[in-house]
Short mmCIF file of C-alpha atoms in Angstrom, two decimals:
data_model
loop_
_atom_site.label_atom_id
_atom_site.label_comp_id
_atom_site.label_asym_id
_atom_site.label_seq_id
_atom_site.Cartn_x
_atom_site.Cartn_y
_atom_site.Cartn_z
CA UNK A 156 0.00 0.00 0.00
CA UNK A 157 1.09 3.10 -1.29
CA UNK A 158 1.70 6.49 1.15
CA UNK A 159 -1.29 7.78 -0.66
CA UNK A 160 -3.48 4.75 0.26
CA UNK A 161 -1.86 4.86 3.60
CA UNK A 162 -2.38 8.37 4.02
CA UNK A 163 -6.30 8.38 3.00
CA UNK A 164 -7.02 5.34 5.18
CA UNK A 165 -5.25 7.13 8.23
CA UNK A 166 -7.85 9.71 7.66
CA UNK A 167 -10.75 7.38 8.36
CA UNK A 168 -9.30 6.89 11.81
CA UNK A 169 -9.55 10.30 12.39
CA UNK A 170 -13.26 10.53 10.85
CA UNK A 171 -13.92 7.80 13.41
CA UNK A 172 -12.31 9.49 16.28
CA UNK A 173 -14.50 12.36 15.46
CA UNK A 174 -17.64 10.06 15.03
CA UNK A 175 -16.65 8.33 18.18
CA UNK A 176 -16.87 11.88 19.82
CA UNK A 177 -20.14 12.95 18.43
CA UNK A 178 -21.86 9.83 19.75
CA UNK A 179 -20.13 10.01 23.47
CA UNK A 180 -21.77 13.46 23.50
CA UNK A 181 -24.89 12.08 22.34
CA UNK A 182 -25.05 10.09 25.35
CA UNK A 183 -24.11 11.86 27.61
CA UNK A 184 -25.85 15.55 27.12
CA UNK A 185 -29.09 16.58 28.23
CA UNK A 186 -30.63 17.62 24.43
CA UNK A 187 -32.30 15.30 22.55
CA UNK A 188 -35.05 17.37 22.95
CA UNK A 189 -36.11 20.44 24.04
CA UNK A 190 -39.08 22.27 24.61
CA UNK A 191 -41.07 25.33 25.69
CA UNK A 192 -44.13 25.07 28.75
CA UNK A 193 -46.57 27.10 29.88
CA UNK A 194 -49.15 26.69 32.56
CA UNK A 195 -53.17 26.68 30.46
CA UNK A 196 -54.29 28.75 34.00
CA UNK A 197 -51.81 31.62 33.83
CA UNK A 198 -50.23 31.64 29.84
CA UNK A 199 -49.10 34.65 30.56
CA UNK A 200 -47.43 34.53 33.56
CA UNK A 201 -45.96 31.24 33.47
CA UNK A 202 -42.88 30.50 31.08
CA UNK A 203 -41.06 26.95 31.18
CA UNK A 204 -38.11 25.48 29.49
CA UNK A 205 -37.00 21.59 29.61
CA UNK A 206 -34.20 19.84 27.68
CA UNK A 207 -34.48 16.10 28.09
CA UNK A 208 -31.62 13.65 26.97
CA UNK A 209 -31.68 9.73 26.93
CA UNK A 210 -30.69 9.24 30.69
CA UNK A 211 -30.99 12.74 32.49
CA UNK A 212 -32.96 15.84 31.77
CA UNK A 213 -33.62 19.42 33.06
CA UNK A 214 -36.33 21.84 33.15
CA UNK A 215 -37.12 25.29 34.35
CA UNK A 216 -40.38 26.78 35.42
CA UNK A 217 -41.54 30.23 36.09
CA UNK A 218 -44.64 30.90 37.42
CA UNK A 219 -44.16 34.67 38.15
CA UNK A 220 -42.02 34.02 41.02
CA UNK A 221 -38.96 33.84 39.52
CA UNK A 222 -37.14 30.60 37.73
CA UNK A 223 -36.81 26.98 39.43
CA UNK A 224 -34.32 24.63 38.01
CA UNK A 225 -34.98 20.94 38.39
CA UNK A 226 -33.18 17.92 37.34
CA UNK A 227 -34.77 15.14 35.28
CA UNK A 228 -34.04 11.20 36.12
CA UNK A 229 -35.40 10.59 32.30
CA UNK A 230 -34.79 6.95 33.49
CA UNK A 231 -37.21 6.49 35.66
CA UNK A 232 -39.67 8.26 33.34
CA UNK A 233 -39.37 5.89 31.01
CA UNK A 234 -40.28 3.38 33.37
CA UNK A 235 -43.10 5.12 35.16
CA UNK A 236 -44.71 7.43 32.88
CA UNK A 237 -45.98 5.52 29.28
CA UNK A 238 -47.75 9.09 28.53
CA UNK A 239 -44.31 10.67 28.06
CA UNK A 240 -41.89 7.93 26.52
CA UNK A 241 -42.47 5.15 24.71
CA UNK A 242 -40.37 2.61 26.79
CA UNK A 243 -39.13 -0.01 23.88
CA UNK A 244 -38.44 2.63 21.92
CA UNK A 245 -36.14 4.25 24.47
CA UNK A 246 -34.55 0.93 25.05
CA UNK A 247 -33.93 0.32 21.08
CA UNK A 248 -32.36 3.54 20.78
CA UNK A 249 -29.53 3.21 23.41
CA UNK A 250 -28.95 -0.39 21.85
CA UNK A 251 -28.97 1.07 18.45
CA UNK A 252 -26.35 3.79 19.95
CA UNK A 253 -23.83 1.09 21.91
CA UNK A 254 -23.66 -1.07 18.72
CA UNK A 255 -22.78 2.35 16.99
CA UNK A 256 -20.07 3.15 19.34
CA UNK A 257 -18.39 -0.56 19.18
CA UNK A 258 -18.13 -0.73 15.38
CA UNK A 259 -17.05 2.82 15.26
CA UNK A 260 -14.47 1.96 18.04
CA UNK A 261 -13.50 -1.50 15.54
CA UNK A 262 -13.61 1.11 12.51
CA UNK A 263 -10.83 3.84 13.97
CA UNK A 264 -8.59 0.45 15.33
CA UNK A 265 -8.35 -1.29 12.30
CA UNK A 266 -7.84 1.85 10.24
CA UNK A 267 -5.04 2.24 12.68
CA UNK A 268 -4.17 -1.31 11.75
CA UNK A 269 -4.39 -0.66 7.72
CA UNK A 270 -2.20 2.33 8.00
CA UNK A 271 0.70 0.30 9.63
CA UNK A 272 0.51 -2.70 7.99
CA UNK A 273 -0.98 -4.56 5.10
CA UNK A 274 -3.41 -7.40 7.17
CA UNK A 275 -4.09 -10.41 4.46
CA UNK A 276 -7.38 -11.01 5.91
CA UNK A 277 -10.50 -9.70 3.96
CA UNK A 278 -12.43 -8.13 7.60
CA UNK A 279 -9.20 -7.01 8.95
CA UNK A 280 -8.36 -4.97 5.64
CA UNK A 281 -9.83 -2.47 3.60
CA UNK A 282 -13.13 -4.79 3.02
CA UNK A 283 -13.48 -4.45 6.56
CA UNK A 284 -12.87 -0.52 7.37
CA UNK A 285 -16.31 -0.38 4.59
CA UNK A 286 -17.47 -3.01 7.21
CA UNK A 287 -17.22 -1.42 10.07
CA UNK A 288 -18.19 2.08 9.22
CA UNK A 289 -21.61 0.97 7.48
CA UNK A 290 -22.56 -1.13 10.43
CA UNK A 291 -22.23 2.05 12.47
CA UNK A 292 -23.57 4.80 9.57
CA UNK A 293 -26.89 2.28 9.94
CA UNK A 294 -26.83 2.45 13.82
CA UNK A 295 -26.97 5.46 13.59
CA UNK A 296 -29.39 6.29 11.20
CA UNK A 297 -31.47 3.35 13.12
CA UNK A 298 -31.35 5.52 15.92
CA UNK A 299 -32.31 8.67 14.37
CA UNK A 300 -35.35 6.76 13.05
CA UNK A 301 -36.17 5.03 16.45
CA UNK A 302 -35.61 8.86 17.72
CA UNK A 303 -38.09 10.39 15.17
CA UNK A 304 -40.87 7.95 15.70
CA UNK A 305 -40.69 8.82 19.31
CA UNK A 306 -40.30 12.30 19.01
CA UNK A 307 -43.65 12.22 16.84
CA UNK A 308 -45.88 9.64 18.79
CA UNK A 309 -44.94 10.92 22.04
CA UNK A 310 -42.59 14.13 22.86
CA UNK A 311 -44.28 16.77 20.14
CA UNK A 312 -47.18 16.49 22.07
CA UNK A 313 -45.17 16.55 26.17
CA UNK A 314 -42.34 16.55 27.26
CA UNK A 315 -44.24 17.48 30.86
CA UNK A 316 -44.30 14.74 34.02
CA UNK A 317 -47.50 13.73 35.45
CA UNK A 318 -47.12 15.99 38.55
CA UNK A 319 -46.43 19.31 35.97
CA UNK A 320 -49.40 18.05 34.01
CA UNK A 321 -52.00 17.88 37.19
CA UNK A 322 -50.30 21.99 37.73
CA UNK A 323 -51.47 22.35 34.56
CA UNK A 324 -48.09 22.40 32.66
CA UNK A 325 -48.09 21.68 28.57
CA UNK A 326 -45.62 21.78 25.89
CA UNK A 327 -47.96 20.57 22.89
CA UNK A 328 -46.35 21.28 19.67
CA UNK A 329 -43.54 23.45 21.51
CA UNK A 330 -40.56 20.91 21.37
CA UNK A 331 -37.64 20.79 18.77
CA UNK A 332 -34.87 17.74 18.16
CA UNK A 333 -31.97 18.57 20.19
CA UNK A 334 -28.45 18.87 19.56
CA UNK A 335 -27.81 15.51 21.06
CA UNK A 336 -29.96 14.11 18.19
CA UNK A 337 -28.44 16.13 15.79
CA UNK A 338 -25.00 15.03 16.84
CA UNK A 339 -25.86 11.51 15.96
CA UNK A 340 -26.74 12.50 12.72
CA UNK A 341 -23.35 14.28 12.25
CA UNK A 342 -21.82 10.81 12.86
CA UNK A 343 -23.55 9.31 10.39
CA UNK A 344 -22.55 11.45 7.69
CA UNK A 345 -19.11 10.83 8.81
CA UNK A 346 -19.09 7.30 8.16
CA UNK A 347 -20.11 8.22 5.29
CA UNK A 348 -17.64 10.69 4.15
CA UNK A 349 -15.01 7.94 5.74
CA UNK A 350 -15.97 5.52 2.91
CA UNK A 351 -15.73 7.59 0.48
CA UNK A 352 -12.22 8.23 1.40
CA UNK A 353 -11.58 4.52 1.45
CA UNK A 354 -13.03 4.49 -1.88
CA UNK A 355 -11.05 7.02 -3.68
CA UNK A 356 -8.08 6.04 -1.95
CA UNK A 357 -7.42 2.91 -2.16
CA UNK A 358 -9.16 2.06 -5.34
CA UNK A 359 -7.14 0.53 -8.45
CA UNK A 360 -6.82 2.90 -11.11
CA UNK A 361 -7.27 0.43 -14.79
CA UNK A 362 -4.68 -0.52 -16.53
CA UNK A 363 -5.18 0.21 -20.19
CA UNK A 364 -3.87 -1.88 -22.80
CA UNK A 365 -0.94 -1.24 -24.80
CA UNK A 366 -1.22 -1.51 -28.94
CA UNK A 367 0.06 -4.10 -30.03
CA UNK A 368 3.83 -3.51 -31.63
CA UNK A 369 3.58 -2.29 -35.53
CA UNK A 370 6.36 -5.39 -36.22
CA UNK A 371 3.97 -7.99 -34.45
CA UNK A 372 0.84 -6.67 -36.66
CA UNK A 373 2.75 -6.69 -39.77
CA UNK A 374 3.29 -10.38 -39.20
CA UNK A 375 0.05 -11.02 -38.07
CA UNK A 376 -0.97 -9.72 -41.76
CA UNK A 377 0.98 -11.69 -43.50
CA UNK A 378 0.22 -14.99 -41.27
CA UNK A 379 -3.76 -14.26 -42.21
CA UNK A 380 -2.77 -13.12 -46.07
CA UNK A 381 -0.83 -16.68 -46.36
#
């Protein structure tokens, strides 16, 4: 393998480094969606704000005493509260994310690998860096999808608990995707890109075939005149 080939397959591992970062945040921030609130008995007077991510969440109400910050165990929501989160769908999408994080994790090693050496095997070479990086592009996108669907059966409508709904608290039609979400989608698109780099990298360019010498078809003539 040629520094060229070397060179755009070393990239990859960087593309996965940054994928690998992307979906770490996704995990681990509070945004996969956000929202506005407002109480139906005082609209006026009342102004709310809640972020929720896959594990831990935040919101702030004001009821015209000021703001209140409180934290969000979006956990135990799941669990409890089947008017807010759709609980196999919250389950599929933290599956969906791990197996994104292991084969980008395989995906950035064996790039490593690629760059340093030439492995014989077909999953341990370049076949496998296209491997690895669509198994975790369709993670990805599976849970963007899982995301979506929950986001539009359950959190476009609330994104309120049961106790902020008896005070009267909604958020119909007030929440976005969050960042978090959109970070996953960033990852996505860079196993993308990262294949595309394998492609035009280490692709063969064709060989074109030379004329035959002007002595050999000479001879060739005669051979066929004869």
């Amino acid at each position: 393998m040629n520094l060229w080939k070397r060179g755009m397959v070393f990239v990859t591992f960087l593309g996965a480094c940054l994928a690998l970062g992307l979906l770490v945040a996704a995990l681990t921030t509070r945004q996969w969606v956000t929202a506005k609130a407002v109480r139906t008995s005082n609209p006026n007077e009342s102004q709310g704000r809640v972020a929720l991510g896959l594990f831990h969440g935040k919101k702030e109400l004001n009821v015209a005493y000021g703001w209140r910050s409180y934290d969000v165990n979006v956990v135990d929501l799941a669990r409890a509260e089947e008017d807010l989160l759709l609980y196999g769908l919250w389950v599929a999408t933290i599956c969906s994310l791990g197996g994104a994080l292991l084969f980008c994790a395989m995906a950035g090693v064996f790039a490593v690998i690629n760059t340093a050496t030439t492995p014989i095997g077909a999953i341990t070479g370049v076949p496998g860096l296209y491997l690895w990086n669509t198994l975790a592009m369709l993670l990805d996108l599976g849970a963007v999808a899982l995301w979506a669907v929950q986001f539009h059966q359950k959190l476009q409508f609330n994104v309120m608990t049961r106790e902020d709904r008896e005070n009267y608290w909604v958020s119909t039609n007030m929440a976005t995707f969050g960042a978090s979400f959109w970070f996953v989608v960033g990852a996505a698109v860079v196993h993308a890109l990262n294949m595309t780099a394998i492609y035009f990298g280490t692709r063969e360019p064709r060989e074109k075939t030379a004329p035959a010498p002007m002595l050999e078809e000479k001879g060739n003539g005669a051979i066929m005149l004869y």
